[in-house]
């Protein structure tokens, strides 16, 4: 039962990313994972299988860090691997 629920949630997430792609978002290549669910290997495996991309740990668990990285890239700066 729980597996079915998790697969349903992942399928809805997949639909959301598909919709973003139809609106012009870049192709999904990986998903950064944080929070309590990130520690659950079964949940991560289900999401990865349904999404068709790797699910990897976030560089930082702070939302502001991810927002700052996006802004930095948005103004033309590159972010190297591992940063």
PDB file of N, CA and C in Angstrom:
ATOM      1  N   UNK A   1       0.814  -1.189   0.000  1.00  0.00           N
ATOM      2  CA  UNK A   1       0.000   0.000   0.000  1.00  0.00           C
ATOM      3  C   UNK A   1       0.861   1.257   0.000  1.00  0.00           C
ATOM      4  N   UNK A   2       1.855   1.285   0.902  1.00  0.00           N
ATOM      5  CA  UNK A   2       2.735   2.450   0.986  1.00  0.00           C
ATOM      6  C   UNK A   2       3.506   2.638  -0.321  1.00  0.00           C
ATOM      7  N   UNK A   3       3.984   1.559  -0.900  1.00  0.00           N
ATOM      8  CA  UNK A   3       4.711   1.666  -2.166  1.00  0.00           C
ATOM      9  C   UNK A   3       3.818   2.282  -3.241  1.00  0.00           C
ATOM     10  N   UNK A   4       2.565   1.872  -3.289  1.00  0.00           N
ATOM     11  CA  UNK A   4       1.632   2.428  -4.261  1.00  0.00           C
ATOM     12  C   UNK A   4       1.416   3.920  -4.054  1.00  0.00           C
ATOM     13  N   UNK A   5       1.313   4.348  -2.797  1.00  0.00           N
ATOM     14  CA  UNK A   5       1.178   5.773  -2.497  1.00  0.00           C
ATOM     15  C   UNK A   5       2.405   6.552  -2.968  1.00  0.00           C
ATOM     16  N   UNK A   6       3.581   6.028  -2.649  1.00  0.00           N
ATOM     17  CA  UNK A   6       4.809   6.708  -3.047  1.00  0.00           C
ATOM     18  C   UNK A   6       4.952   6.757  -4.571  1.00  0.00           C
ATOM     19  N   UNK A   7       4.584   5.683  -5.250  1.00  0.00           N
ATOM     20  CA  UNK A   7       4.638   5.684  -6.712  1.00  0.00           C
ATOM     21  C   UNK A   7       3.655   6.700  -7.291  1.00  0.00           C
ATOM     22  N   UNK A   8       2.486   6.841  -6.670  1.00  0.00           N
ATOM     23  CA  UNK A   8       1.517   7.838  -7.117  1.00  0.00           C
ATOM     24  C   UNK A   8       2.036   9.252  -6.947  1.00  0.00           C
ATOM     25  N   UNK A   9       2.668   9.532  -5.819  1.00  0.00           N
ATOM     26  CA  UNK A   9       3.244  10.857  -5.584  1.00  0.00           C
ATOM     27  C   UNK A   9       4.341  11.138  -6.613  1.00  0.00           C
ATOM     28  N   UNK A  10       5.187  10.144  -6.865  1.00  0.00           N
ATOM     29  CA  UNK A  10       6.258  10.318  -7.847  1.00  0.00           C
ATOM     30  C   UNK A  10       5.684  10.520  -9.253  1.00  0.00           C
ATOM     31  N   UNK A  11       4.595   9.852  -9.568  1.00  0.00           N
ATOM     32  CA  UNK A  11       3.969  10.028 -10.881  1.00  0.00           C
ATOM     33  C   UNK A  11       3.425  11.447 -11.045  1.00  0.00           C
ATOM     34  N   UNK A  12       2.864  11.992  -9.975  1.00  0.00           N
ATOM     35  CA  UNK A  12       2.385  13.375 -10.017  1.00  0.00           C
ATOM     36  C   UNK A  12       3.564  14.332 -10.191  1.00  0.00           C
ATOM     37  N   UNK A  13       4.651  14.054  -9.502  1.00  0.00           N
ATOM     38  CA  UNK A  13       5.859  14.870  -9.657  1.00  0.00           C
ATOM     39  C   UNK A  13       6.352  14.812 -11.102  1.00  0.00           C
ATOM     40  N   UNK A  14       6.325  13.616 -11.697  1.00  0.00           N
ATOM     41  CA  UNK A  14       6.737  13.449 -13.094  1.00  0.00           C
ATOM     42  C   UNK A  14       5.860  14.288 -14.015  1.00  0.00           C
ATOM     43  N   UNK A  15       4.547  14.283 -13.773  1.00  0.00           N
ATOM     44  CA  UNK A  15       3.631  15.102 -14.569  1.00  0.00           C
ATOM     45  C   UNK A  15       3.978  16.586 -14.454  1.00  0.00           C
ATOM     46  N   UNK A  16       4.345  17.020 -13.259  1.00  0.00           N
ATOM     47  CA  UNK A  16       4.711  18.421 -13.062  1.00  0.00           C
ATOM     48  C   UNK A  16       5.954  18.784 -13.872  1.00  0.00           C
ATOM     49  N   UNK A  17       6.969  17.924 -13.837  1.00  0.00           N
ATOM     50  CA  UNK A  17       8.178  18.194 -14.618  1.00  0.00           C
ATOM     51  C   UNK A  17       7.894  18.124 -16.117  1.00  0.00           C
ATOM     52  N   UNK A  18       7.032  17.212 -16.543  1.00  0.00           N
ATOM     53  CA  UNK A  18       6.645  17.148 -17.955  1.00  0.00           C
ATOM     54  C   UNK A  18       5.957  18.429 -18.383  1.00  0.00           C
ATOM     55  N   UNK A  19       5.089  18.950 -17.512  1.00  0.00           N
ATOM     56  CA  UNK A  19       4.387  20.204 -17.823  1.00  0.00           C
ATOM     57  C   UNK A  19       5.366  21.358 -17.926  1.00  0.00           C
ATOM     58  N   UNK A  20       6.320  21.416 -17.014  1.00  0.00           N
ATOM     59  CA  UNK A  20       7.341  22.458 -17.093  1.00  0.00           C
ATOM     60  C   UNK A  20       8.107  22.379 -18.413  1.00  0.00           C
ATOM     61  N   UNK A  21       8.395  21.166 -18.861  1.00  0.00           N
ATOM     62  CA  UNK A  21       9.103  20.992 -20.142  1.00  0.00           C
ATOM     63  C   UNK A  21       8.270  21.530 -21.299  1.00  0.00           C
ATOM     64  N   UNK A  22       6.961  21.296 -21.279  1.00  0.00           N
ATOM     65  CA  UNK A  22       6.110  21.805 -22.361  1.00  0.00           C
ATOM     66  C   UNK A  22       6.045  23.329 -22.342  1.00  0.00           C
ATOM     67  N   UNK A  23       6.327  23.924 -21.199  1.00  0.00           N
ATOM     68  CA  UNK A  23       6.324  25.382 -21.082  1.00  0.00           C
ATOM     69  C   UNK A  23       7.690  25.996 -21.363  1.00  0.00           C
ATOM     70  N   UNK A  24       8.667  25.145 -21.717  1.00  0.00           N
ATOM     71  CA  UNK A  24       9.971  25.655 -22.107  1.00  0.00           C
ATOM     72  C   UNK A  24      11.098  25.471 -21.115  1.00  0.00           C
ATOM     73  N   UNK A  25      10.850  24.783 -20.028  1.00  0.00           N
ATOM     74  CA  UNK A  25      11.923  24.540 -19.057  1.00  0.00           C
ATOM     75  C   UNK A  25      12.969  23.609 -19.677  1.00  0.00           C
ATOM     76  N   UNK A  26      14.215  23.726 -19.242  1.00  0.00           N
ATOM     77  CA  UNK A  26      15.250  22.825 -19.770  1.00  0.00           C
ATOM     78  C   UNK A  26      14.975  21.385 -19.363  1.00  0.00           C
ATOM     79  N   UNK A  27      15.516  20.432 -20.116  1.00  0.00           N
ATOM     80  CA  UNK A  27      15.287  19.015 -19.797  1.00  0.00           C
ATOM     81  C   UNK A  27      15.812  18.666 -18.401  1.00  0.00           C
ATOM     82  N   UNK A  28      15.092  17.796 -17.763  1.00  0.00           N
ATOM     83  CA  UNK A  28      15.465  17.328 -16.434  1.00  0.00           C
ATOM     84  C   UNK A  28      16.640  16.365 -16.560  1.00  0.00           C
ATOM     85  N   UNK A  29      17.723  16.643 -15.840  1.00  0.00           N
ATOM     86  CA  UNK A  29      18.892  15.755 -15.891  1.00  0.00           C
ATOM     87  C   UNK A  29      19.180  15.108 -14.541  1.00  0.00           C
ATOM     88  N   UNK A  30      18.734  15.733 -13.461  1.00  0.00           N
ATOM     89  CA  UNK A  30      18.908  15.192 -12.110  1.00  0.00           C
ATOM     90  C   UNK A  30      18.002  15.987 -11.174  1.00  0.00           C
ATOM     91  N   UNK A  31      17.713  15.412 -10.036  1.00  0.00           N
ATOM     92  CA  UNK A  31      16.925  16.091  -9.015  1.00  0.00           C
ATOM     93  C   UNK A  31      17.756  16.109  -7.741  1.00  0.00           C
ATOM     94  N   UNK A  32      17.870  17.283  -7.147  1.00  0.00           N
ATOM     95  CA  UNK A  32      18.568  17.424  -5.867  1.00  0.00           C
ATOM     96  C   UNK A  32      17.557  17.150  -4.757  1.00  0.00           C
ATOM     97  N   UNK A  33      17.958  16.385  -3.790  1.00  0.00           N
ATOM     98  CA  UNK A  33      17.064  15.895  -2.752  1.00  0.00           C
ATOM     99  C   UNK A  33      17.514  16.400  -1.391  1.00  0.00           C
ATOM    100  N   UNK A  34      16.554  16.841  -0.580  1.00  0.00           N
ATOM    101  CA  UNK A  34      16.850  17.277   0.777  1.00  0.00           C
ATOM    102  C   UNK A  34      15.666  16.954   1.677  1.00  0.00           C
ATOM    103  N   UNK A  35      15.850  17.069   2.956  1.00  0.00           N
ATOM    104  CA  UNK A  35      14.766  16.815   3.895  1.00  0.00           C
ATOM    105  C   UNK A  35      14.744  15.372   4.366  1.00  0.00           C
ATOM    106  N   UNK A  36      13.717  15.056   5.153  1.00  0.00           N
ATOM    107  CA  UNK A  36      13.610  13.727   5.745  1.00  0.00           C
ATOM    108  C   UNK A  36      13.499  12.614   4.727  1.00  0.00           C
ATOM    109  N   UNK A  37      12.775  12.860   3.639  1.00  0.00           N
ATOM    110  CA  UNK A  37      12.618  11.843   2.608  1.00  0.00           C
ATOM    111  C   UNK A  37      13.915  11.487   1.909  1.00  0.00           C
ATOM    112  N   UNK A  38      14.869  12.404   1.922  1.00  0.00           N
ATOM    113  CA  UNK A  38      16.148  12.164   1.261  1.00  0.00           C
ATOM    114  C   UNK A  38      16.908  10.999   1.892  1.00  0.00           C
ATOM    115  N   UNK A  39      16.636  10.737   3.161  1.00  0.00           N
ATOM    116  CA  UNK A  39      17.316   9.648   3.862  1.00  0.00           C
ATOM    117  C   UNK A  39      16.683   8.288   3.576  1.00  0.00           C
ATOM    118  N   UNK A  40      15.515   8.279   2.940  1.00  0.00           N
ATOM    119  CA  UNK A  40      14.809   7.031   2.672  1.00  0.00           C
ATOM    120  C   UNK A  40      15.222   6.484   1.308  1.00  0.00           C
ATOM    121  N   UNK A  41      16.031   5.426   1.312  1.00  0.00           N
ATOM    122  CA  UNK A  41      16.563   4.889   0.057  1.00  0.00           C
ATOM    123  C   UNK A  41      15.471   4.303  -0.835  1.00  0.00           C
ATOM    124  N   UNK A  42      14.430   3.726  -0.249  1.00  0.00           N
ATOM    125  CA  UNK A  42      13.341   3.165  -1.054  1.00  0.00           C
ATOM    126  C   UNK A  42      12.596   4.277  -1.794  1.00  0.00           C
ATOM    127  N   UNK A  43      12.288   5.362  -1.095  1.00  0.00           N
ATOM    128  CA  UNK A  43      11.589   6.499  -1.698  1.00  0.00           C
ATOM    129  C   UNK A  43      12.448   7.128  -2.804  1.00  0.00           C
ATOM    130  N   UNK A  44      13.741   7.279  -2.542  1.00  0.00           N
ATOM    131  CA  UNK A  44      14.649   7.838  -3.538  1.00  0.00           C
ATOM    132  C   UNK A  44      14.705   6.950  -4.775  1.00  0.00           C
ATOM    133  N   UNK A  45      14.740   5.638  -4.592  1.00  0.00           N
ATOM    134  CA  UNK A  45      14.782   4.707  -5.728  1.00  0.00           C
ATOM    135  C   UNK A  45      13.496   4.775  -6.539  1.00  0.00           C
ATOM    136  N   UNK A  46      12.357   4.861  -5.875  1.00  0.00           N
ATOM    137  CA  UNK A  46      11.070   4.967  -6.578  1.00  0.00           C
ATOM    138  C   UNK A  46      11.043   6.244  -7.410  1.00  0.00           C
ATOM    139  N   UNK A  47      11.416   7.357  -6.811  1.00  0.00           N
ATOM    140  CA  UNK A  47      11.411   8.630  -7.540  1.00  0.00           C
ATOM    141  C   UNK A  47      12.368   8.594  -8.724  1.00  0.00           C
ATOM    142  N   UNK A  48      13.551   8.067  -8.528  1.00  0.00           N
ATOM    143  CA  UNK A  48      14.538   8.001  -9.602  1.00  0.00           C
ATOM    144  C   UNK A  48      14.023   7.160 -10.770  1.00  0.00           C
ATOM    145  N   UNK A  49      13.403   6.025 -10.442  1.00  0.00           N
ATOM    146  CA  UNK A  49      12.876   5.142 -11.496  1.00  0.00           C
ATOM    147  C   UNK A  49      11.769   5.831 -12.284  1.00  0.00           C
ATOM    148  N   UNK A  50      10.850   6.463 -11.595  1.00  0.00           N
ATOM    149  CA  UNK A  50       9.717   7.092 -12.269  1.00  0.00           C
ATOM    150  C   UNK A  50      10.138   8.364 -12.997  1.00  0.00           C
ATOM    151  N   UNK A  51      11.071   9.113 -12.428  1.00  0.00           N
ATOM    152  CA  UNK A  51      11.518  10.349 -13.061  1.00  0.00           C
ATOM    153  C   UNK A  51      12.480  10.081 -14.213  1.00  0.00           C
ATOM    154  N   UNK A  52      13.178   8.964 -14.156  1.00  0.00           N
ATOM    155  CA  UNK A  52      14.125   8.634 -15.226  1.00  0.00           C
ATOM    156  C   UNK A  52      15.436   9.402 -15.142  1.00  0.00           C
ATOM    157  N   UNK A  53      15.713   9.972 -13.975  1.00  0.00           N
ATOM    158  CA  UNK A  53      16.968  10.695 -13.755  1.00  0.00           C
ATOM    159  C   UNK A  53      17.476  10.366 -12.360  1.00  0.00           C
ATOM    160  N   UNK A  54      18.766  10.585 -12.115  1.00  0.00           N
ATOM    161  CA  UNK A  54      19.272  10.319 -10.768  1.00  0.00           C
ATOM    162  C   UNK A  54      18.733  11.326  -9.756  1.00  0.00           C
ATOM    163  N   UNK A  55      18.546  10.848  -8.538  1.00  0.00           N
ATOM    164  CA  UNK A  55      18.171  11.697  -7.403  1.00  0.00           C
ATOM    165  C   UNK A  55      19.425  11.788  -6.547  1.00  0.00           C
ATOM    166  N   UNK A  56      19.949  12.991  -6.373  1.00  0.00           N
ATOM    167  CA  UNK A  56      21.220  13.154  -5.674  1.00  0.00           C
ATOM    168  C   UNK A  56      21.046  14.094  -4.489  1.00  0.00           C
ATOM    169  N   UNK A  57      21.904  13.964  -3.480  1.00  0.00           N
ATOM    170  CA  UNK A  57      21.799  14.858  -2.323  1.00  0.00           C
ATOM    171  C   UNK A  57      22.065  16.310  -2.739  1.00  0.00           C
ATOM    172  N   UNK A  58      21.386  17.228  -2.107  1.00  0.00           N
ATOM    173  CA  UNK A  58      21.604  18.651  -2.360  1.00  0.00           C
ATOM    174  C   UNK A  58      22.961  19.062  -1.805  1.00  0.00           C
ATOM    175  N   UNK A  59      23.575  20.044  -2.442  1.00  0.00           N
ATOM    176  CA  UNK A  59      24.843  20.568  -1.957  1.00  0.00           C
ATOM    177  C   UNK A  59      24.652  21.217  -0.593  1.00  0.00           C
ATOM    178  N   UNK A  60      23.524  21.883  -0.414  1.00  0.00           N
ATOM    179  CA  UNK A  60      23.182  22.525   0.852  1.00  0.00           C
ATOM    180  C   UNK A  60      21.705  22.297   1.116  1.00  0.00           C
ATOM    181  N   UNK A  61      21.342  22.126   2.358  1.00  0.00           N
ATOM    182  CA  UNK A  61      19.933  21.954   2.700  1.00  0.00           C
ATOM    183  C   UNK A  61      19.223  23.278   2.912  1.00  0.00           C
ATOM    184  N   UNK A  62      19.931  24.368   2.782  1.00  0.00           N
ATOM    185  CA  UNK A  62      19.337  25.683   2.976  1.00  0.00           C
ATOM    186  C   UNK A  62      18.738  26.175   1.659  1.00  0.00           C
ATOM    187  N   UNK A  63      17.446  26.497   1.669  1.00  0.00           N
ATOM    188  CA  UNK A  63      16.769  26.963   0.461  1.00  0.00           C
ATOM    189  C   UNK A  63      17.437  28.204  -0.111  1.00  0.00           C
ATOM    190  N   UNK A  64      17.912  29.071   0.740  1.00  0.00           N
ATOM    191  CA  UNK A  64      18.542  30.301   0.270  1.00  0.00           C
ATOM    192  C   UNK A  64      19.796  30.008  -0.550  1.00  0.00           C
ATOM    193  N   UNK A  65      20.506  28.932  -0.234  1.00  0.00           N
ATOM    194  CA  UNK A  65      21.715  28.589  -0.985  1.00  0.00           C
ATOM    195  C   UNK A  65      21.354  28.219  -2.420  1.00  0.00           C
ATOM    196  N   UNK A  66      20.303  27.442  -2.600  1.00  0.00           N
ATOM    197  CA  UNK A  66      19.872  27.081  -3.948  1.00  0.00           C
ATOM    198  C   UNK A  66      19.379  28.282  -4.725  1.00  0.00           C
ATOM    199  N   UNK A  67      18.664  29.159  -4.068  1.00  0.00           N
ATOM    200  CA  UNK A  67      18.173  30.372  -4.712  1.00  0.00           C
ATOM    201  C   UNK A  67      19.346  31.252  -5.133  1.00  0.00           C
ATOM    202  N   UNK A  68      20.334  31.378  -4.279  1.00  0.00           N
ATOM    203  CA  UNK A  68      21.512  32.180  -4.606  1.00  0.00           C
ATOM    204  C   UNK A  68      22.268  31.581  -5.788  1.00  0.00           C
ATOM    205  N   UNK A  69      22.371  30.250  -5.841  1.00  0.00           N
ATOM    206  CA  UNK A  69      23.054  29.599  -6.969  1.00  0.00           C
ATOM    207  C   UNK A  69      22.320  29.869  -8.274  1.00  0.00           C
ATOM    208  N   UNK A  70      20.990  29.801  -8.255  1.00  0.00           N
ATOM    209  CA  UNK A  70      20.212  30.088  -9.461  1.00  0.00           C
ATOM    210  C   UNK A  70      20.389  31.535  -9.895  1.00  0.00           C
ATOM    211  N   UNK A  71      20.374  32.450  -8.936  1.00  0.00           N
ATOM    212  CA  UNK A  71      20.571  33.869  -9.263  1.00  0.00           C
ATOM    213  C   UNK A  71      21.956  34.097  -9.845  1.00  0.00           C
ATOM    214  N   UNK A  72      22.956  33.469  -9.267  1.00  0.00           N
ATOM    215  CA  UNK A  72      24.340  33.599  -9.738  1.00  0.00           C
ATOM    216  C   UNK A  72      24.452  33.120 -11.191  1.00  0.00           C
ATOM    217  N   UNK A  73      23.838  31.985 -11.482  1.00  0.00           N
ATOM    218  CA  UNK A  73      23.836  31.481 -12.854  1.00  0.00           C
ATOM    219  C   UNK A  73      23.030  32.401 -13.765  1.00  0.00           C
ATOM    220  N   UNK A  74      21.952  32.955 -13.249  1.00  0.00           N
ATOM    221  CA  UNK A  74      21.088  33.819 -14.040  1.00  0.00           C
ATOM    222  C   UNK A  74      21.758  35.084 -14.506  1.00  0.00           C
ATOM    223  N   UNK A  75      22.772  35.537 -13.772  1.00  0.00           N
ATOM    224  CA  UNK A  75      23.475  36.734 -14.207  1.00  0.00           C
ATOM    225  C   UNK A  75      24.769  36.392 -14.961  1.00  0.00           C
ATOM    226  N   UNK A  76      24.854  35.131 -15.387  1.00  0.00           N
ATOM    227  CA  UNK A  76      25.925  34.746 -16.303  1.00  0.00           C
ATOM    228  C   UNK A  76      27.144  34.087 -15.713  1.00  0.00           C
ATOM    229  N   UNK A  77      27.137  33.775 -14.444  1.00  0.00           N
ATOM    230  CA  UNK A  77      28.285  33.105 -13.838  1.00  0.00           C
ATOM    231  C   UNK A  77      28.094  31.598 -13.889  1.00  0.00           C
ATOM    232  N   UNK A  78      29.191  30.877 -14.073  1.00  0.00           N
ATOM    233  CA  UNK A  78      29.090  29.418 -14.059  1.00  0.00           C
ATOM    234  C   UNK A  78      29.385  28.905 -12.665  1.00  0.00           C
ATOM    235  N   UNK A  79      28.842  27.739 -12.400  1.00  0.00           N
ATOM    236  CA  UNK A  79      29.075  27.082 -11.114  1.00  0.00           C
ATOM    237  C   UNK A  79      29.712  25.741 -11.438  1.00  0.00           C
ATOM    238  N   UNK A  80      30.917  25.539 -10.971  1.00  0.00           N
ATOM    239  CA  UNK A  80      31.654  24.323 -11.263  1.00  0.00           C
ATOM    240  C   UNK A  80      31.102  23.121 -10.537  1.00  0.00           C
ATOM    241  N   UNK A  81      31.517  21.945 -10.987  1.00  0.00           N
ATOM    242  CA  UNK A  81      31.094  20.693 -10.352  1.00  0.00           C
ATOM    243  C   UNK A  81      31.562  20.682  -8.910  1.00  0.00           C
ATOM    244  N   UNK A  82      30.655  20.246  -8.041  1.00  0.00           N
ATOM    245  CA  UNK A  82      30.997  20.128  -6.630  1.00  0.00           C
ATOM    246  C   UNK A  82      30.851  21.420  -5.844  1.00  0.00           C
ATOM    247  N   UNK A  83      30.452  22.496  -6.522  1.00  0.00           N
ATOM    248  CA  UNK A  83      30.292  23.758  -5.783  1.00  0.00           C
ATOM    249  C   UNK A  83      28.849  23.977  -5.429  1.00  0.00           C
TER     250      UNK A  83
END
